[in-house]
XYZ file of C-alpha atoms in Angstrom:
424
model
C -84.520 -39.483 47.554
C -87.273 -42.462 47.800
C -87.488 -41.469 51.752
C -87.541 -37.724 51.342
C -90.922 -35.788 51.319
C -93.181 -35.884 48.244
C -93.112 -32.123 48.205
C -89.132 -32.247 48.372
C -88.562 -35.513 45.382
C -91.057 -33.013 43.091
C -89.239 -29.830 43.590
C -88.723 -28.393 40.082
C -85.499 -27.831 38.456
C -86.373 -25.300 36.111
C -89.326 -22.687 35.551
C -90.470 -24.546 32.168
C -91.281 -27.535 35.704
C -92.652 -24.527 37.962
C -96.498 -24.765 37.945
C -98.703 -21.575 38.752
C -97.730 -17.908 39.204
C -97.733 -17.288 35.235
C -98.139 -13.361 35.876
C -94.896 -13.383 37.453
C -92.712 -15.862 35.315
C -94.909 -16.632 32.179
C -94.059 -15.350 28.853
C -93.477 -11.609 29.793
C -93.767 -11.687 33.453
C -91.668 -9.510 35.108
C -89.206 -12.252 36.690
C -88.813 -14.200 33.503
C -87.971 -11.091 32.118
C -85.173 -10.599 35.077
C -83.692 -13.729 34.602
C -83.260 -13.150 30.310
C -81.954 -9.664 31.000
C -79.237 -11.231 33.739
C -80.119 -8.558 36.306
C -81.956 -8.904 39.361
C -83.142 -6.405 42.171
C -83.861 -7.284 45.619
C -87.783 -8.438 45.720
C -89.761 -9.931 48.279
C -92.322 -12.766 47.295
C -95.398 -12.362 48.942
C -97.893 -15.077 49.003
C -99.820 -17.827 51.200
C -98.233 -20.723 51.820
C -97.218 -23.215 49.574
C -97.508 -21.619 46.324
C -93.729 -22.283 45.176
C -91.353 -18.644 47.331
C -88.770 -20.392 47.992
C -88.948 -22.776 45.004
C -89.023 -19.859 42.812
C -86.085 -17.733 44.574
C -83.993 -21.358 44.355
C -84.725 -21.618 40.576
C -83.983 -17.583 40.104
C -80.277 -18.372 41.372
C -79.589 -21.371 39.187
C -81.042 -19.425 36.079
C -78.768 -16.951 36.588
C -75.746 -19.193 37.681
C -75.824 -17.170 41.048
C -74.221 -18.667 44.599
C -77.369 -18.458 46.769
C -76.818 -18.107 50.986
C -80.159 -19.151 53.058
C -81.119 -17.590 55.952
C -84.081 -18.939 58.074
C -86.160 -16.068 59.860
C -86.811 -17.980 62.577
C -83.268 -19.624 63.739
C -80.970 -16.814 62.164
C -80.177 -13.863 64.188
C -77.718 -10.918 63.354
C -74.659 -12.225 64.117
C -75.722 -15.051 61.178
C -76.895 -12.263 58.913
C -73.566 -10.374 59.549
C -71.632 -13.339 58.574
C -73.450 -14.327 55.993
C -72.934 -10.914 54.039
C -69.067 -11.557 54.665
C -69.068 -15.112 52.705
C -71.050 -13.219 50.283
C -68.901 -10.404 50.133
C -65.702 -13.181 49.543
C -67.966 -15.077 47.008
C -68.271 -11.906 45.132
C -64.541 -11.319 45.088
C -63.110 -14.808 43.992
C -66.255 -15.746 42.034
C -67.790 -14.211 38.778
C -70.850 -13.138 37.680
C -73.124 -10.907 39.697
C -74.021 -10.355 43.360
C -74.932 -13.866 45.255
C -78.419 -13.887 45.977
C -79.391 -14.044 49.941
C -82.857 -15.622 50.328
C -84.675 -14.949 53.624
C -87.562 -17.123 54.605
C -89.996 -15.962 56.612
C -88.693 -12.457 56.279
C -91.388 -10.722 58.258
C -90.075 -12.439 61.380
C -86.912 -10.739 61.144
C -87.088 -7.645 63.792
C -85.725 -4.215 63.449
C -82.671 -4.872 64.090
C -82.170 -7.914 61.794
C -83.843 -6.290 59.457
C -81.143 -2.887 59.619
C -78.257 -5.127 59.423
C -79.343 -6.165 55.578
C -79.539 -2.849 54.608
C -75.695 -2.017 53.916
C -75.319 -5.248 51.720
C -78.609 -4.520 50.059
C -77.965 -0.612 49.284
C -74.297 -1.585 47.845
C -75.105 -4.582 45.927
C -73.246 -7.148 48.486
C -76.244 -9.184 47.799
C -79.524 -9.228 46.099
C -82.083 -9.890 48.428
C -85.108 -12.092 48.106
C -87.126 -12.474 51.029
C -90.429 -14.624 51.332
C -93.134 -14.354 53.499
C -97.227 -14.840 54.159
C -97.815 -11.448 56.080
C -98.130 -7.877 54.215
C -94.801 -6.474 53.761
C -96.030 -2.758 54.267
C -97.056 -3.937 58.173
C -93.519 -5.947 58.921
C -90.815 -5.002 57.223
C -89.018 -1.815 57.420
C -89.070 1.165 55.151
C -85.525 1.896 54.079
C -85.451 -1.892 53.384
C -88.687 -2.323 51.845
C -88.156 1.153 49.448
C -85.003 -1.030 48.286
C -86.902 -4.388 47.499
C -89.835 -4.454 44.799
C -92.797 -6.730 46.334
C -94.433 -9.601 43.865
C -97.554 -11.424 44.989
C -98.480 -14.910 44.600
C -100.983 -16.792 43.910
C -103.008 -19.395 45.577
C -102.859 -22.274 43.188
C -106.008 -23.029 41.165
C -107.842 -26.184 41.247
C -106.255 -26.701 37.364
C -103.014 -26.000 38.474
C -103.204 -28.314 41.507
C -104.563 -30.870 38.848
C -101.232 -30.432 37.238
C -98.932 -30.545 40.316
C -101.465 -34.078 41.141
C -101.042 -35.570 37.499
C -97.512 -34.887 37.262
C -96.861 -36.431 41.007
C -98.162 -39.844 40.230
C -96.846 -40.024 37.012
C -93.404 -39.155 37.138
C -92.689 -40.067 40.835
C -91.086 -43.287 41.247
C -92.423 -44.170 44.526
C -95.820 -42.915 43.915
C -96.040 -45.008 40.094
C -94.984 -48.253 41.760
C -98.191 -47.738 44.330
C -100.084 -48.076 40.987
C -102.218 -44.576 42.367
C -105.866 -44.297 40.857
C -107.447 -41.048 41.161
C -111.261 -41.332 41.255
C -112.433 -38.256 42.683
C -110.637 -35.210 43.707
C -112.840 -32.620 45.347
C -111.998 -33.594 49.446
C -107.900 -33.525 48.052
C -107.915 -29.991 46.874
C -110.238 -29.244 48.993
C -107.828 -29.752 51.909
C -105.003 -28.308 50.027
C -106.974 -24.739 49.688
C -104.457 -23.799 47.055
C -101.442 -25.051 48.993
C -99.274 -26.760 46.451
C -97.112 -28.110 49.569
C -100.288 -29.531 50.950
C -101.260 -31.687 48.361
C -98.113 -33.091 48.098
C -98.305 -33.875 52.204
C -101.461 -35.221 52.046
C -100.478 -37.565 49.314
C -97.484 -38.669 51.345
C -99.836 -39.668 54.287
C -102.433 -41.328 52.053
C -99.667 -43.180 50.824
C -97.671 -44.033 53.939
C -101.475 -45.024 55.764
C -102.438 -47.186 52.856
C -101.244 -50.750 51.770
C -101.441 -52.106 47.994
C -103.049 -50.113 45.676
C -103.371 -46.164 46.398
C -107.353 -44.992 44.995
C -108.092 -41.173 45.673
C -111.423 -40.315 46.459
C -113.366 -37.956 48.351
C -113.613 -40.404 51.638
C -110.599 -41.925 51.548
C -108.967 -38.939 51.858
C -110.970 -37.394 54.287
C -110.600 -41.014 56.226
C -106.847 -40.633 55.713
C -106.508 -37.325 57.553
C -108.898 -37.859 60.444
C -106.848 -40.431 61.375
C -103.454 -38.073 61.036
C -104.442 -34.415 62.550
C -101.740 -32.966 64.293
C -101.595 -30.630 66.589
C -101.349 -26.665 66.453
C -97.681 -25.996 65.547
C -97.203 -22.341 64.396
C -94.821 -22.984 62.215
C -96.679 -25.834 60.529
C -99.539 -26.507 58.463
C -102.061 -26.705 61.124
C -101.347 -22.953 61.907
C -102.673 -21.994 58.985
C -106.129 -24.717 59.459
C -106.540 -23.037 62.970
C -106.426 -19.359 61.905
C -108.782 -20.317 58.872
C -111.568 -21.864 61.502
C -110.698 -18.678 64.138
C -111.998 -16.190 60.713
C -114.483 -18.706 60.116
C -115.918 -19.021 63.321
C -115.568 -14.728 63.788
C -117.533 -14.475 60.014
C -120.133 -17.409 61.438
C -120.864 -15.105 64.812
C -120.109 -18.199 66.455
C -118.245 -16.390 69.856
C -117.539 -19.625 71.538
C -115.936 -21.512 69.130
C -113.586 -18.066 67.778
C -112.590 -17.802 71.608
C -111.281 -21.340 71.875
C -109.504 -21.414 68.397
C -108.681 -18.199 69.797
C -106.894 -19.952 72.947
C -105.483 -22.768 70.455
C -103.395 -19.884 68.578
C -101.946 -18.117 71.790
C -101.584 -21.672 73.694
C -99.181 -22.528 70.730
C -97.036 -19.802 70.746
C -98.863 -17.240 67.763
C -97.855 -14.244 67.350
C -100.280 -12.194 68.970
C -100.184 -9.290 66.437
C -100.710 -11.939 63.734
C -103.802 -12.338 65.273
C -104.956 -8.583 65.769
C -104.196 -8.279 62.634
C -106.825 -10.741 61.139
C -108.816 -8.901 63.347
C -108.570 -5.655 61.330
C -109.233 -7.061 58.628
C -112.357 -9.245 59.739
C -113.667 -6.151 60.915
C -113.240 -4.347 57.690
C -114.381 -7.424 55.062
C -117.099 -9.132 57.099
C -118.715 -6.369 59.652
C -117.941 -3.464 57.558
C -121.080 -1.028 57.242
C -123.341 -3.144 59.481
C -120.982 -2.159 62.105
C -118.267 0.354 61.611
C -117.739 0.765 65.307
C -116.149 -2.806 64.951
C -113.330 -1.449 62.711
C -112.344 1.352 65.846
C -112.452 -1.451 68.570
C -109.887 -3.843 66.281
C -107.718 -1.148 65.631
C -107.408 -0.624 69.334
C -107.224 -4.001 70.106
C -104.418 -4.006 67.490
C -102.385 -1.317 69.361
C -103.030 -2.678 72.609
C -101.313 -5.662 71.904
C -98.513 -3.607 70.585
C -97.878 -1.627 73.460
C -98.521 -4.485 75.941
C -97.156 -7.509 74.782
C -98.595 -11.327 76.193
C -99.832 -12.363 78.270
C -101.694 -9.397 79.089
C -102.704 -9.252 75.442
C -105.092 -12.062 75.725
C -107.549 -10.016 77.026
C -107.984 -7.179 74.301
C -107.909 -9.895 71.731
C -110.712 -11.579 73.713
C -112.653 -8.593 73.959
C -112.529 -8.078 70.140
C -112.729 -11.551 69.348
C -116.126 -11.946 71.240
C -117.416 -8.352 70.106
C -116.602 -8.910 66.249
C -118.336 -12.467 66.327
C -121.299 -10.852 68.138
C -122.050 -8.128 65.631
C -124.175 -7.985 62.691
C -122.426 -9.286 59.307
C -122.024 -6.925 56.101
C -119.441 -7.557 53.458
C -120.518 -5.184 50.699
C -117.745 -2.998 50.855
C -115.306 -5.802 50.480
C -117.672 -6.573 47.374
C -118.046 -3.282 45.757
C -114.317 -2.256 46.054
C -113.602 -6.274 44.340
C -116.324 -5.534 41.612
C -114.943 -2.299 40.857
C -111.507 -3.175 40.702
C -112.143 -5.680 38.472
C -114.197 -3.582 36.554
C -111.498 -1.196 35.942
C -108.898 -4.287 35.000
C -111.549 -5.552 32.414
C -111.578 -2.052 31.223
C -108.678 -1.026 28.843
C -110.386 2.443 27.588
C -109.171 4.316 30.712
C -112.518 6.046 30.501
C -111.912 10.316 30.773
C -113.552 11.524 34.288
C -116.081 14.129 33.212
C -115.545 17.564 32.390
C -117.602 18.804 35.422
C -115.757 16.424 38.167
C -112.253 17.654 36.644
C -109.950 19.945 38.354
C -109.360 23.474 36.541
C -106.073 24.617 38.081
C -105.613 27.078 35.214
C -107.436 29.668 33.299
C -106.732 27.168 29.855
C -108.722 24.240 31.899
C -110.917 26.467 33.140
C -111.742 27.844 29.298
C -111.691 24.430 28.092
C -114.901 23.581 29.831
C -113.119 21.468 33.332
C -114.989 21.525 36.270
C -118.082 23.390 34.883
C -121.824 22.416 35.405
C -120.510 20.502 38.458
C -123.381 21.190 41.237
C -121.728 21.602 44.707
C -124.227 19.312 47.097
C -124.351 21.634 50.199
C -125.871 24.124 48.363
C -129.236 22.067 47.957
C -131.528 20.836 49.832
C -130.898 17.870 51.881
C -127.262 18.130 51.248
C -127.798 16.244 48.384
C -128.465 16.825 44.111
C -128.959 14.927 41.117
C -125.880 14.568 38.766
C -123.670 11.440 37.073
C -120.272 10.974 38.475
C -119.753 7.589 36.199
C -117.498 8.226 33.322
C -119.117 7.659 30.378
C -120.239 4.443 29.328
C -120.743 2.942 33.003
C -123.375 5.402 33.812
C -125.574 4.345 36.208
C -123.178 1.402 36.947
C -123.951 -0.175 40.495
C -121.146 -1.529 42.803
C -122.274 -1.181 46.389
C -125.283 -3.278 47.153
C -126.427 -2.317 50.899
C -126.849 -5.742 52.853
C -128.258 -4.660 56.386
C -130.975 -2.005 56.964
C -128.362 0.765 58.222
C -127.178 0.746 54.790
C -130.464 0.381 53.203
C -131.686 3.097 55.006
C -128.625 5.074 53.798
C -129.948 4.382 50.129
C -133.529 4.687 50.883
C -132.514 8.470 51.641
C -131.082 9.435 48.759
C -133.977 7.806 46.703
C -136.308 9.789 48.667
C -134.616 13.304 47.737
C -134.182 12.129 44.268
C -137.747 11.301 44.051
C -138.787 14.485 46.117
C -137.030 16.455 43.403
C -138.443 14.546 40.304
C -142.029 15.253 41.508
């Protein structure tokens, strides 16, 4: 085991070893609570890299003494799904217990097809499915299959938690305690890692393989370390993930040039072109928002574009939107106010009553009891517009939206005017 990866010698053999993700297998979460009960549904984990899928659907099966098959979304076609489900289907007749678990990486790689030939095994309970991936379920895998599987997110890993994962590595790994490791600063290491659990453990592999004697962590040293090690773009590698951070980066920074050539890195490597489009959906929506909500329609179109077209024709749409999203004017308060208000409303445990003019009165009981009355219908006043509180009580007069560029200011400047052309 000395030669095999970090990441690999500090897999954990048990959830009491699995660090982060405490919503999901803590006391109470809904997986620990699966594996105490002895039944499991089909789920898909849902998370950036990194952050302990496949760990975690490994350490599910031994919990619950469970034969688990592996499938690979990337080298497994359906003739390997197809015989797959017949080992599993033998397994479940000579063996014991309940269905074996089939664990799909990369799930959202799987195509229609692939993705139809589960759904037997799945509906009968063949197998229990677990499938992993970093894209949005909803967008890439199909409904009857996904309406069978529940979706769990994870987490990026906190700095504490990567402090854990870092203190346990050069304490209890043997390679890694004979370097005699001194940590003296770690802000460059988890830095680097951005949450990636996986990461860490890499980058501590090539510290370690790049230094001689004595291993010291610190902020230079580690950025030294890596300089010296950059690889190039592989899409189904770490550096996918660097170059698709600096391509959102450079988009957010209205820096044109530098999104087109990271841009040109991605489809040069072999991305996934809709992978791409679809960052650009959402750059449009969390960093241009209201300064620009034309930007929104032109991703969207880019998006179906490359649907319909396919590379290498594609690279030009996803130019065109690449160039025209890192040229427009910035605004991310509608990413804000929807964050602030959702965590408003999981801070807020009174489940505060909507007010009895905003409610609906669909009989002559609601309408008695007082719903829906004194509510002032806007298009009957002036402007379009009227005084009233929507807030529920208690937040009234709570501000989520803050407008950022001076089409939304104007927007609010508006509605101050009526309100003050009314007052006086």
């Amino acid at each position: 085991m000395s030669n095999a990866p970090l990441a690999e010698r500090l897999r954990p053999q048990s959830l009491e070893e699995y660090i982060g993700q405490s919503h999901l297998v803590g006391q109470g979460g809904v997986i620990r609570r699966f594996i105490e009960s002895g039944n499991i549904p089909s789920f898909i984990l849902w998370g950036p890299p990194g952050v302990g899928k496949t760990t975690l659907a490994r350490l599910v099966a031994l919990a619950l003494g469970r034969q688990m098959f592996t499938l690979s979304a990337i080298a497994s076609g359906v003739k390997e799904v197809r015989e797959v489900i017949e080992a599993a289907k033998k397994s479940r007749f000579f063996g014991s217990g309940g269905a074996p678990i089939l664990f799909i990486d990369e799930i959202h790689r799987f195509n229609k097809a692939q993705q139809d030939s589960l759904l037997g095994a799945v509906e009968q309970g063949v197998v229990v499915l677990i499938g992993a991936t970093t894209e949005n379920p909803s967008f890439e895998v199909i409904s009857p299959l996904l309406s069978r599987c529940q979706v769990y997110v994870l987490k990026a890993m906190e700095n504490s938690e990567l402090q854990t994962l870092l203190d346990r590595a050069i304490t209890t790994d043997r390679v890694l305690v004979e370097r005699g490791v001194r940590v003296e600063q770690t802000g460059a290491l988890f830095e680097f890692s951005g949450g990636d659990a996986r990461k860490l453990l890499n980058i501590l592999d090539i510290m370690a393989g790049a230094t001689e004697g004595e291993l010291v962590i610190n902020d230079q040293r580690v950025v030294d370390c890596l300089q010296q090690n950059i690889a190039l773009y592989d899409k189904n590698g770490e550096q996918h993930y660097d170059v698709i951070s600096a391509f959102i980066k450079s988009v957010r920074g209205s820096a044109p040039d530098a999104a087109i050539y990271y841009l040109a890195r991605m489809l040069a490597g072999g991305e996934d072109p809709k992978f791409i489009a679809r960052r650009l959906v959402i750059l449009a929506s969390e960093d241009i928002g209201l300064a620009n909500p034309n930007a929104l329609l032109l991703a969207n179109a880019c998006f179906d574009a490359v649907h319909k077209i396919g590379m290498p024709e594609a690279r030009i749409p996803l130019a065109e939107a690449t160039i025209y999203l890192a040229n427009s004017p910035k605004s991310n308060s509608a990413y804000m106010a929807i964050n602030e208000a959702l965590s408003a409303v999981e801070r807020d445990t009174t489940n505060r009553p909507v007010p009895l003019h905003l409610r609906n009165a669909p009989t002559k009981l609601m309408d008695k009891l007082g719903y829906g009355q004194g509510y002032k219908y806007a298009h009957d006043y002036e402007g379009h517009w009227v005084e009233q509180e929507f807030m529920p009580a208690g937040l009234e007069g709570r501000r989520f939206y803050e407008p950022q560029t001076k089409r939304e200011v104007d927007a609010t400047a508006w509605r101050e005017a009526l309100r003050n052309a009314k007052m006086n």
